[in-house]
CSV table of C-alpha atoms and ligand atoms in Angstrom, one decimal:
chain,number,residue,atom,x,y,z
A,192,MET,CA,-21.2,49.9,-47.8
A,193,ASP,CA,-22.6,48.4,-50.2
A,194,LYS,CA,-25.7,45.9,-49.5
A,195,ASN,CA,-24.0,43.1,-51.1
A,196,LEU,CA,-20.9,43.1,-48.8
A,197,MET,CA,-22.9,44.1,-45.3
A,198,LYS,CA,-24.7,40.4,-46.3
A,199,LYS,CA,-21.2,38.9,-46.7
A,200,THR,CA,-19.9,40.4,-44.1
A,201,SER,CA,-22.8,39.4,-41.8
A,202,ILE,CA,-22.7,36.0,-43.5
A,203,PHE,CA,-18.8,36.4,-42.6
A,204,CYS,CA,-18.9,37.1,-38.6
A,205,CYS,CA,-22.3,34.5,-38.6
A,206,ILE,CA,-19.9,31.6,-39.4
A,207,LEU,CA,-16.7,32.9,-37.8
A,208,LEU,CA,-19.3,33.2,-34.5
A,209,MET,CA,-20.5,29.2,-35.0
A,210,MET,CA,-17.0,28.3,-34.7
A,211,VAL,CA,-15.4,30.1,-32.5
A,212,LEU,CA,-18.8,28.5,-30.3
A,213,SER,CA,-18.3,24.9,-31.6
A,214,VAL,CA,-15.3,25.3,-30.7
A,215,ILE,CA,-16.2,26.0,-27.2
A,216,SER,CA,-18.3,23.7,-27.0
A,217,ILE,CA,-15.8,20.5,-27.8
A,218,PHE,CA,-12.9,21.6,-25.8
A,219,GLY,CA,-15.0,23.6,-23.1
A,220,LYS,CA,-14.1,20.5,-20.7
A,221,THR,CA,-10.7,20.8,-21.2
A,222,PRO,CA,-8.8,23.0,-18.6
A,223,SER,CA,-7.6,25.8,-19.8
A,224,LYS,CA,-4.3,26.4,-20.5
A,225,ASN,CA,-3.2,27.9,-17.2
A,226,GLN,CA,-5.4,24.6,-15.7
A,227,THR,CA,-3.1,22.2,-17.5
A,228,ASN,CA,-0.4,23.4,-14.9
A,229,MET,CA,-2.3,21.6,-12.2
A,230,SER,CA,-1.7,19.0,-9.7
A,231,GLY,CA,-3.6,15.4,-10.6
A,232,VAL,CA,-6.2,16.7,-7.0
A,233,GLU,CA,-6.5,20.3,-8.6
A,234,MET,CA,-7.9,18.6,-12.0
A,235,LEU,CA,-10.2,16.1,-9.5
A,236,ASN,CA,-11.5,19.1,-7.7
A,237,PHE,CA,-11.9,21.2,-11.4
A,238,TYR,CA,-13.4,19.0,-12.5
A,239,THR,CA,-15.9,17.8,-9.8
A,240,ARG,CA,-16.9,21.3,-9.7
A,241,GLN,CA,-17.7,21.7,-12.6
A,242,ALA,CA,-19.5,18.9,-13.4
A,243,LYS,CA,-21.7,19.7,-9.9
A,244,GLU,CA,-22.4,22.9,-12.2
A,245,GLU,CA,-23.5,20.5,-14.7
A,246,GLN,CA,-26.2,19.3,-12.7
A,247,GLU,CA,-24.1,16.0,-12.6
A,248,GLU,CA,-24.7,13.3,-9.4
A,249,ILE,CA,-21.7,13.2,-7.4
A,250,VAL,CA,-22.2,10.8,-4.6
A,251,GLU,CA,-20.0,12.4,-1.1
A,252,GLY,CA,-17.1,10.8,0.0
A,253,LYS,CA,-16.0,8.7,-2.9
A,254,VAL,CA,-14.1,9.3,-6.7
A,255,ARG,CA,-16.4,8.5,-10.1
A,256,ILE,CA,-14.9,6.5,-12.9
A,257,LYS,CA,-16.1,6.2,-16.0
A,258,MET,CA,-16.2,3.0,-17.3
A,259,PRO,CA,-15.3,2.4,-21.7
A,260,GLU,CA,-18.3,0.5,-23.0
A,261,GLY,CA,-19.0,-2.7,-22.6
A,262,ILE,CA,-16.0,-2.5,-19.8
A,263,GLY,CA,-17.3,-4.4,-16.1
A,264,ARG,CA,-16.6,-5.5,-13.4
A,265,GLY,CA,-14.6,-8.5,-13.8
A,266,ASP,CA,-12.4,-6.1,-16.7
A,267,ILE,CA,-10.9,-4.4,-14.5
A,268,ARG,CA,-7.6,-5.0,-12.2
A,269,ILE,CA,-7.6,-2.9,-9.2
A,270,ASN,CA,-4.2,-3.2,-7.2
A,271,ASN,CA,-3.8,-1.1,-4.0
A,272,ASP,CA,0.0,-1.2,-2.5
A,273,TYR,CA,0.0,0.0,1.1
A,274,VAL,CA,3.6,0.0,1.6
A,275,ASN,CA,3.7,3.1,-1.6
A,276,GLN,CA,0.0,4.4,-0.6
A,277,THR,CA,-0.9,4.1,-4.5
A,278,VAL,CA,-3.9,2.4,-5.5
A,279,THR,CA,-3.9,1.9,-9.6
A,280,ILE,CA,-6.5,1.2,-11.8
A,281,HIS,CA,-6.4,-0.9,-14.7
A,282,VAL,CA,-9.1,-0.2,-17.7
A,283,PRO,CA,-9.2,-1.9,-20.7
A,284,GLU,CA,-9.8,-0.8,-23.8
A,285,THR,CA,-9.2,2.6,-23.2
A,286,SER,CA,-7.9,5.5,-25.5
A,287,GLU,CA,-6.5,8.1,-24.4
A,288,LYS,CA,-9.2,10.7,-25.4
A,289,PHE,CA,-11.9,8.4,-23.2
A,290,TYR,CA,-10.0,10.2,-19.6
A,291,TYR,CA,-10.0,13.6,-21.8
A,292,ASN,CA,-13.4,13.6,-22.7
A,293,TYR,CA,-14.5,11.7,-18.8
A,294,PRO,CA,-12.0,12.9,-16.5
A,295,LEU,CA,-12.3,11.7,-12.6
A,296,VAL,CA,-14.9,13.6,-10.7
A,297,GLY,CA,-15.6,13.2,-6.8
A,298,SER,CA,-14.1,13.6,-3.8
A,299,SER,CA,-10.7,14.3,-3.0
A,300,ASP,CA,-11.0,13.0,1.1
A,301,TYR,CA,-7.1,11.5,1.6
A,302,ILE,CA,-6.0,11.7,-2.5
A,303,GLN,CA,-3.0,13.3,-2.5
A,304,ASP,CA,-1.6,12.8,-6.2
A,305,LEU,CA,-3.8,11.7,-9.0
A,306,SER,CA,-1.9,10.8,-12.6
A,307,TYR,CA,-2.9,9.0,-15.9
A,308,GLY,CA,-1.2,6.9,-17.9
A,309,PHE,CA,-1.9,5.2,-21.2
A,310,LYS,CA,0.4,1.9,-23.1
A,311,ASP,CA,-1.0,0.0,-26.0
A,312,GLY,CA,-4.6,0.9,-25.6
A,313,LYS,CA,-5.1,0.5,-22.0
A,314,ALA,CA,-5.4,2.7,-18.7
A,315,SER,CA,-4.0,3.0,-15.8
A,316,ILE,CA,-5.2,5.8,-12.5
A,317,LYS,CA,-3.5,6.4,-9.8
A,318,ILE,CA,-4.0,7.3,-6.9
A,319,ILE,CA,-1.7,8.0,-4.7
A,320,LEU,CA,-3.4,8.2,-0.8
A,321,ASP,CA,-2.0,10.3,2.3
A,322,SER,CA,-1.8,7.4,4.4
A,323,VAL,CA,-2.8,3.5,4.0
A,324,TYR,CA,-6.7,2.8,3.3
A,325,GLU,CA,-8.2,-0.1,2.0
A,326,HIS,CA,-10.3,0.7,-0.9
A,327,ILE,CA,-14.0,-0.2,-1.5
A,328,ILE,CA,-15.5,-0.5,-4.9
A,329,GLU,CA,-19.1,0.1,-6.2
A,330,PHE,CA,-20.6,0.0,-10.2
A,331,ARG,CA,-23.4,1.4,-10.6
A,332,ASP,CA,-24.8,2.4,-14.3
A,333,ASP,CA,-21.4,2.9,-16.2
A,334,TYR,CA,-18.8,4.2,-13.5
A,335,LEU,CA,-16.9,3.1,-10.8
A,336,TYR,CA,-17.0,4.5,-7.4
A,337,LEU,CA,-14.3,4.1,-5.2
A,338,SER,CA,-14.2,5.3,-1.5
A,339,PHE,CA,-10.8,4.5,1.6
A,340,VAL,CA,-11.0,3.8,4.6
A,341,GLU,CA,-9.0,3.1,7.3
A,342,PRO,CA,-7.8,-0.9,8.1
A,343,LYS,CA,-9.1,0.1,11.6
A,344,SER,CA,-12.5,0.3,10.7
A,345,LEU,CA,-12.7,-3.1,9.3
A,346,TYR,CA,-10.5,-5.0,10.7
A,347,ASP,CA,-10.3,-5.5,14.7
A,348,LYS,CA,-7.2,-7.3,14.4
A,349,ILE,CA,-3.9,-6.2,12.1
A,350,VAL,CA,-0.4,-7.5,12.0
A,351,VAL,CA,1.7,-6.1,9.8
A,352,ILE,CA,4.8,-8.9,8.9
A,353,ASP,CA,8.4,-7.5,7.7
A,354,ALA,CA,11.1,-10.0,5.6
A,355,GLY,CA,14.5,-7.8,6.6
A,356,HIS,CA,16.3,-6.9,3.7
A,357,GLY,CA,15.6,-7.4,0.5
A,358,GLY,CA,16.5,-6.3,-2.7
A,359,THR,CA,19.8,-4.5,-2.8
A,360,GLU,CA,20.2,-5.2,0.5
A,361,PRO,CA,20.7,-8.7,1.2
A,362,GLY,CA,21.2,-8.4,5.2
A,363,LYS,CA,23.9,-10.9,7.0
A,364,PRO,CA,25.5,-12.7,3.8
A,365,ALA,CA,27.2,-16.5,4.8
A,366,GLY,CA,29.1,-17.1,1.9
A,367,ASP,CA,26.8,-17.2,-1.2
A,368,ILE,CA,23.5,-17.8,1.5
A,369,LEU,CA,22.4,-14.2,1.4
A,370,GLU,CA,19.6,-13.0,5.5
A,371,LYS,CA,17.4,-11.8,2.2
A,372,ASN,CA,16.0,-15.0,1.1
A,373,ILE,CA,16.0,-16.8,4.3
A,374,ASN,CA,13.9,-13.7,5.7
A,375,LEU,CA,11.7,-14.3,3.0
A,376,ASP,CA,11.5,-18.2,3.2
A,377,ILE,CA,10.0,-18.0,6.3
A,378,VAL,CA,8.2,-15.5,6.1
A,379,LEU,CA,5.7,-16.7,2.7
A,380,LYS,CA,5.6,-19.8,5.1
A,381,LEU,CA,3.9,-17.8,7.9
A,382,LYS,CA,1.7,-16.3,5.3
A,383,LYS,CA,0.6,-19.7,4.7
A,384,MET,CA,-0.8,-20.3,7.8
A,385,LEU,CA,-2.1,-16.7,8.3
A,386,ASP,CA,-4.0,-16.3,5.5
A,387,ASN,CA,-6.6,-19.1,7.2
A,388,THR,CA,-7.0,-17.1,10.4
A,389,ASP,CA,-9.1,-13.5,10.2
A,390,ILE,CA,-6.6,-11.4,10.7
A,391,ARG,CA,-5.1,-8.6,8.7
A,392,VAL,CA,-2.2,-9.1,8.1
A,393,TYR,CA,0.2,-6.3,5.7
A,394,TYR,CA,3.7,-7.8,4.5
A,395,THR,CA,5.6,-5.3,3.3
A,396,ARG,CA,7.3,-7.7,1.4
A,397,LEU,CA,6.4,-10.5,-0.6
A,398,LYS,CA,9.4,-10.7,-3.9
A,399,ASP,CA,12.8,-10.4,-3.4
A,400,GLU,CA,12.6,-6.1,-3.3
A,401,ASN,CA,13.7,-2.9,-0.2
A,402,PRO,CA,11.0,-1.1,0.8
A,403,SER,CA,12.7,1.9,2.8
A,404,PHE,CA,12.5,1.7,6.5
A,405,PHE,CA,10.4,4.6,6.7
A,406,HIS,CA,7.2,2.5,4.3
A,407,ARG,CA,8.6,-0.9,6.3
A,408,VAL,CA,7.6,0.9,10.2
A,409,ASN,CA,4.8,3.7,8.0
A,410,LEU,CA,3.1,0.7,7.1
A,411,ALA,CA,2.5,-0.6,10.7
A,412,ASN,CA,2.0,3.0,12.1
A,413,ALA,CA,-0.6,4.0,9.6
A,414,THR,CA,-2.9,1.2,10.0
A,415,LYS,CA,-2.8,1.5,13.6
A,416,ALA,CA,-1.6,-2.2,14.0
A,417,ASN,CA,-2.2,-4.3,17.1
A,418,MET,CA,1.7,-5.9,16.7
A,419,PHE,CA,4.0,-5.5,14.0
A,420,ILE,CA,6.9,-8.2,13.6
A,421,SER,CA,9.6,-8.0,11.9
A,422,ILE,CA,11.8,-11.4,10.8
A,423,HIS,CA,15.8,-11.6,10.6
A,424,ASN,CA,19.4,-13.9,11.3
A,425,ASN,CA,22.1,-12.1,13.4
A,426,SER,CA,26.0,-13.0,12.6
A,427,ASN,CA,27.9,-13.1,15.6
A,428,GLU,CA,31.3,-15.6,16.1
A,429,SER,CA,31.0,-19.4,14.9
A,430,TYR,CA,30.0,-20.4,18.4
A,431,ILE,CA,27.3,-18.5,18.9
A,432,HIS,CA,23.9,-19.8,18.1
A,433,GLY,CA,20.1,-19.2,19.4
A,434,THR,CA,17.3,-17.3,19.0
A,435,GLN,CA,17.0,-13.6,20.2
A,436,VAL,CA,14.4,-11.1,20.6
A,437,LEU,CA,14.9,-7.0,19.8
A,438,TRP,CA,12.3,-4.7,21.3
A,439,ASN,CA,12.3,-1.1,22.5
A,440,GLU,CA,13.4,-0.5,26.7
A,441,LYS,CA,12.2,2.6,25.9
A,442,LYS,CA,9.0,1.9,24.6
A,443,LYS,CA,8.5,0.4,27.4
A,444,TYR,CA,4.6,1.0,29.7
A,445,LYS,CA,2.4,-0.2,31.4
A,446,GLY,CA,0.3,-2.9,29.9
A,447,LEU,CA,1.1,-4.8,26.5
A,448,GLY,CA,4.3,-3.4,24.8
A,449,THR,CA,7.2,-3.8,22.8
A,450,PHE,CA,8.5,-6.4,25.9
A,451,GLU,CA,5.8,-8.3,26.2
A,452,LEU,CA,5.2,-9.2,22.3
A,453,SER,CA,8.7,-10.0,22.3
A,454,GLN,CA,8.7,-11.9,25.6
A,455,ILE,CA,6.2,-14.2,23.8
A,456,LEU,CA,7.7,-14.1,20.4
A,457,LEU,CA,11.3,-14.8,22.2
A,458,ASP,CA,9.2,-18.4,24.0
A,459,GLU,CA,7.0,-19.1,21.6
A,460,ALA,CA,9.9,-19.7,18.5
A,461,VAL,CA,12.1,-21.0,20.8
A,462,LYS,CA,9.9,-23.7,21.8
A,463,SER,CA,8.9,-24.5,18.7
A,464,MET,CA,12.5,-24.5,16.8
A,465,GLY,CA,13.8,-26.2,20.2
A,466,SER,CA,16.8,-22.7,19.8
A,467,LYS,CA,18.7,-22.0,22.0
A,468,ASP,CA,16.9,-18.7,23.8
A,469,MET,CA,19.4,-15.7,23.6
A,470,GLY,CA,17.4,-12.9,25.8
A,471,LEU,CA,15.7,-10.1,24.4
A,472,ILE,CA,17.8,-7.0,23.4
A,473,ASP,CA,17.8,-3.9,23.9
A,474,GLY,CA,17.2,-2.5,20.2
A,475,ASN,CA,16.0,1.0,20.8
A,476,GLU,CA,19.7,2.2,19.8
A,477,ALA,CA,20.7,0.3,16.7
A,478,ALA,CA,17.1,-0.9,14.7
A,479,TYR,CA,15.5,2.1,13.2
A,480,ILE,CA,11.8,-0.3,13.1
A,481,VAL,CA,11.7,-0.6,16.8
A,482,ARG,CA,12.7,2.8,17.4
A,483,THR,CA,10.1,5.0,15.1
A,484,ALA,CA,7.4,1.8,15.6
A,485,GLU,CA,4.5,3.5,17.3
A,486,VAL,CA,2.7,0.0,17.7
A,487,PRO,CA,4.1,-2.9,20.0
A,488,ALA,CA,7.9,-3.9,17.3
A,489,SER,CA,9.5,-7.1,17.7
A,490,ILE,CA,12.6,-7.5,15.8
A,491,ILE,CA,13.1,-11.8,15.7
A,492,GLU,CA,16.5,-12.8,14.5
A,493,VAL,CA,15.4,-16.4,14.2
A,494,GLY,CA,18.9,-18.0,14.0
A,495,PHE,CA,22.7,-17.4,13.7
A,496,MET,CA,24.0,-17.3,10.1
A,497,THR,CA,27.4,-17.8,11.3
A,498,ASN,CA,27.2,-20.8,13.2
A,499,ASP,CA,27.4,-24.4,11.0
A,500,ALA,CA,24.9,-26.2,12.4
A,501,GLU,CA,22.8,-23.8,12.9
A,502,LEU,CA,22.9,-22.2,9.1
A,503,ALA,CA,22.2,-25.3,7.4
A,504,ASN,CA,19.0,-26.3,9.8
A,505,LEU,CA,17.7,-22.1,8.6
A,506,LEU,CA,18.1,-23.5,5.3
A,507,THR,CA,16.5,-26.4,5.6
A,508,ASP,CA,12.1,-26.5,4.8
A,509,GLU,CA,11.6,-28.1,8.1
A,510,TYR,CA,13.3,-25.7,9.9
A,511,GLN,CA,12.2,-22.8,8.7
A,512,GLN,CA,8.2,-24.6,8.9
A,513,LYS,CA,9.3,-24.2,12.7
A,514,ALA,CA,10.3,-20.8,12.6
A,515,ALA,CA,7.2,-20.1,11.4
A,516,GLN,CA,5.2,-21.6,13.1
A,517,GLY,CA,7.0,-20.5,16.6
A,518,ILE,CA,5.7,-16.8,15.2
A,519,TYR,CA,1.9,-18.1,14.3
A,520,ASN,CA,1.6,-18.9,18.3
A,521,GLY,CA,3.4,-16.5,19.4
A,522,ILE,CA,1.1,-14.0,17.5
A,523,LEU,CA,-1.9,-16.1,18.8
A,524,ARG,CA,-1.0,-16.1,21.5
A,525,ALA,CA,-0.5,-12.4,21.4
A,526,PHE,CA,-4.1,-11.9,20.8
A,527,GLU,CA,-5.3,-14.3,23.6
A,528,GLU,CA,-3.4,-12.4,26.2
A,529,GLY,CA,-5.4,-8.8,25.0
A,530,PHE,CA,-3.1,-7.3,22.2
B,267,ZN,ZN1,18.7,-8.5,9.2
């Protein structure tokens, strides 16, 4: 081989090597084809291992999320959807490339799945959790640190309130009046009162939607709530009226449980509304909620929508307020009595 050709070949090889190296350095942080088939959690663990190898600071038990330049605490919106065990972090002014270059790293404890969404220059990072957790946020340098804790570690008193039915599931209709709307109206009035207490309340719904029975009960079981109260309205022959509470006879045990809670709620609701006491009903067979709840649970049937006079009452703000007040008084009394 002549000298000139050797020189040319070595220069060519050098350039080729440099190109290969620069491609590796540009894409060094991105997973190989094999790795792109990884789940969100596998990706998180992959980048976390890589960050540790590069001596980056990883805080134990926390997820680290890089913030784009100029984005601070006030710009970030975090939504914790407790019913669906999903935390979504909304980051403005972000390109898809940004989280491609700076993927999440940190602890995958409690995380079931993780995904990134991009729309109109905004990123949304969706984290699906393996149970119901409160999230704690911390800003340091250019990072948001996110950790998850069990509600019971933050709150002594936890109540789950369920507005029966919703969305495509109307409940009992009385003409064009739907049970789901009355249930929600009462819950929204109850919420106003509970907002001023030290009780942490989780609601299965605060709008016209229909979470599954599983998700409704899960909210109470996963948060280890002190009590779970589901609010409904009833139907029967038109002459029947009054208030009933469903409990679970199979879960009657010594101490404070579904029976004691249901009796307190019935007493307080009847007293506040002046309605007829229609007693406690065993709901074990019929009602998924009281059957599957692992915490003291009651379904309060506020009134009968099939009774004209009671239905007229149930449609007024005043009577709904009395119903909410009765349930509220019942919750406070239950805590006083040791729930
Ligand atoms: Zn109902």
